[in-house]
Short mmCIF file of C-alpha atoms in Angstrom, two decimals:
data_model
loop_
_atom_site.label_atom_id
_atom_site.label_comp_id
_atom_site.label_asym_id
_atom_site.label_seq_id
_atom_site.Cartn_x
_atom_site.Cartn_y
_atom_site.Cartn_z
CA MET A 1 0.00 0.00 0.00
CA LYS A 2 1.31 3.43 -0.94
CA LEU A 3 1.69 5.91 1.91
CA TYR A 4 1.55 9.68 1.56
CA PRO A 5 3.22 12.30 3.77
CA CYS A 6 0.83 13.82 6.29
CA ASP A 7 -0.05 17.37 5.31
CA LYS A 8 -0.69 18.39 8.92
CA CYS A 9 2.57 17.57 10.70
CA ASP A 10 6.31 17.10 10.46
CA ASN A 11 7.00 13.37 10.72
CA GLY A 12 4.17 12.72 13.16
CA GLN A 13 4.80 15.68 15.47
CA ILE A 14 3.44 19.21 15.64
CA ALA A 15 5.90 21.25 17.68
CA ARG A 16 3.54 24.10 18.56
CA TYR A 17 1.17 21.55 20.16
CA GLY A 18 3.84 19.93 22.29
CA HIS A 19 1.70 20.64 25.36
CA VAL A 20 -1.11 18.44 23.99
CA ASP A 21 -0.30 14.72 23.98
CA ASN A 22 3.38 15.60 23.41
CA GLY A 23 2.54 17.14 20.03
CA VAL A 24 1.48 13.89 18.40
CA CYS A 25 -0.43 14.55 15.19
CA PHE A 26 -4.00 13.30 15.52
CA LYS A 27 -4.51 13.15 11.75
CA CYS A 28 -1.84 10.49 11.16
CA ASN A 29 -1.64 9.18 14.76
CA GLY A 30 2.01 10.21 14.98
CA LYS A 31 3.11 8.13 11.99
CA GLY A 32 3.79 11.01 9.62
CA LYS A 33 2.18 9.03 6.80
CA LEU A 34 -1.39 8.59 5.54
CA SER A 35 -2.94 5.77 3.57
CA TYR A 36 -4.63 8.29 1.27
CA ASP A 37 -3.47 11.30 -0.69
CA PRO A 38 -4.36 14.36 1.42
CA SER A 39 -4.14 16.79 -1.48
CA PRO A 40 -7.58 17.96 -2.62
CA LYS A 41 -8.70 16.63 -5.97
CA ASP A 42 -11.55 17.95 -8.03
CA LEU A 43 -12.32 20.49 -5.33
CA LYS A 44 -15.16 22.59 -6.62
CA VAL A 45 -15.34 26.01 -5.11
CA ASP A 46 -18.36 28.13 -5.72
CA ARG A 47 -17.08 31.44 -6.93
CA ILE A 48 -19.54 34.20 -6.24
CA GLU A 49 -18.98 37.47 -7.94
CA TRP A 50 -20.69 40.45 -6.43
CA ASN A 51 -21.56 43.48 -8.43
CA GLU A 52 -20.72 46.85 -6.93
CA GLN A 53 -24.23 47.53 -5.61
CA GLU A 54 -24.44 44.15 -3.85
CA ARG A 55 -21.00 44.70 -2.35
CA LEU A 56 -22.02 48.11 -0.99
CA GLU A 57 -25.24 46.68 0.46
CA ILE A 58 -23.33 43.86 2.19
CA GLU A 59 -20.80 46.30 3.64
CA ALA A 60 -23.61 48.56 4.92
CA GLU A 61 -25.33 45.57 6.54
CA GLN A 62 -22.09 44.45 8.17
CA HIS A 63 -21.57 47.98 9.51
CA MET A 64 -25.11 48.01 10.96
CA ILE A 65 -24.49 44.66 12.64
CA GLU A 66 -21.21 45.89 14.14
CA ARG A 67 -22.93 49.02 15.45
CA ALA A 68 -25.80 46.99 16.96
CA GLU A 69 -23.36 44.60 18.64
CA LYS A 70 -21.46 47.54 20.12
CA GLU A 71 -24.68 49.14 21.39
CA ASN A 72 -25.79 45.82 22.90
CA TRP A 73 -22.43 45.49 24.64
CA TYR A 74 -22.82 48.98 26.13
CA LEU A 75 -26.34 48.15 27.30
CA ALA A 76 -25.25 44.82 28.82
CA ASN A 77 -22.48 46.57 30.73
CA ASN A 78 -24.63 49.51 31.84
CA ILE A 79 -22.54 52.05 29.96
CA GLU A 80 -24.31 55.15 28.73
CA THR A 81 -23.39 56.59 25.37
CA HIS A 82 -24.02 60.10 24.14
#
């Protein structure tokens, strides 16, 4: 059986996660190899193109949501705004 290098770790270890199970990679169980090719094949990504008007509407909606979240935070923390 052909084995493929794990795309998540370096020979079965992930140094930055040394504090979790001694950094053993959970994807390959510390072996550094996988029985399948981890590279994506035939990955279909939906590409959505926004026209300028749609983009402006989305940005305005995101701004309104941010403002509402901020106002809710002030209310929850009993902070008065001017």
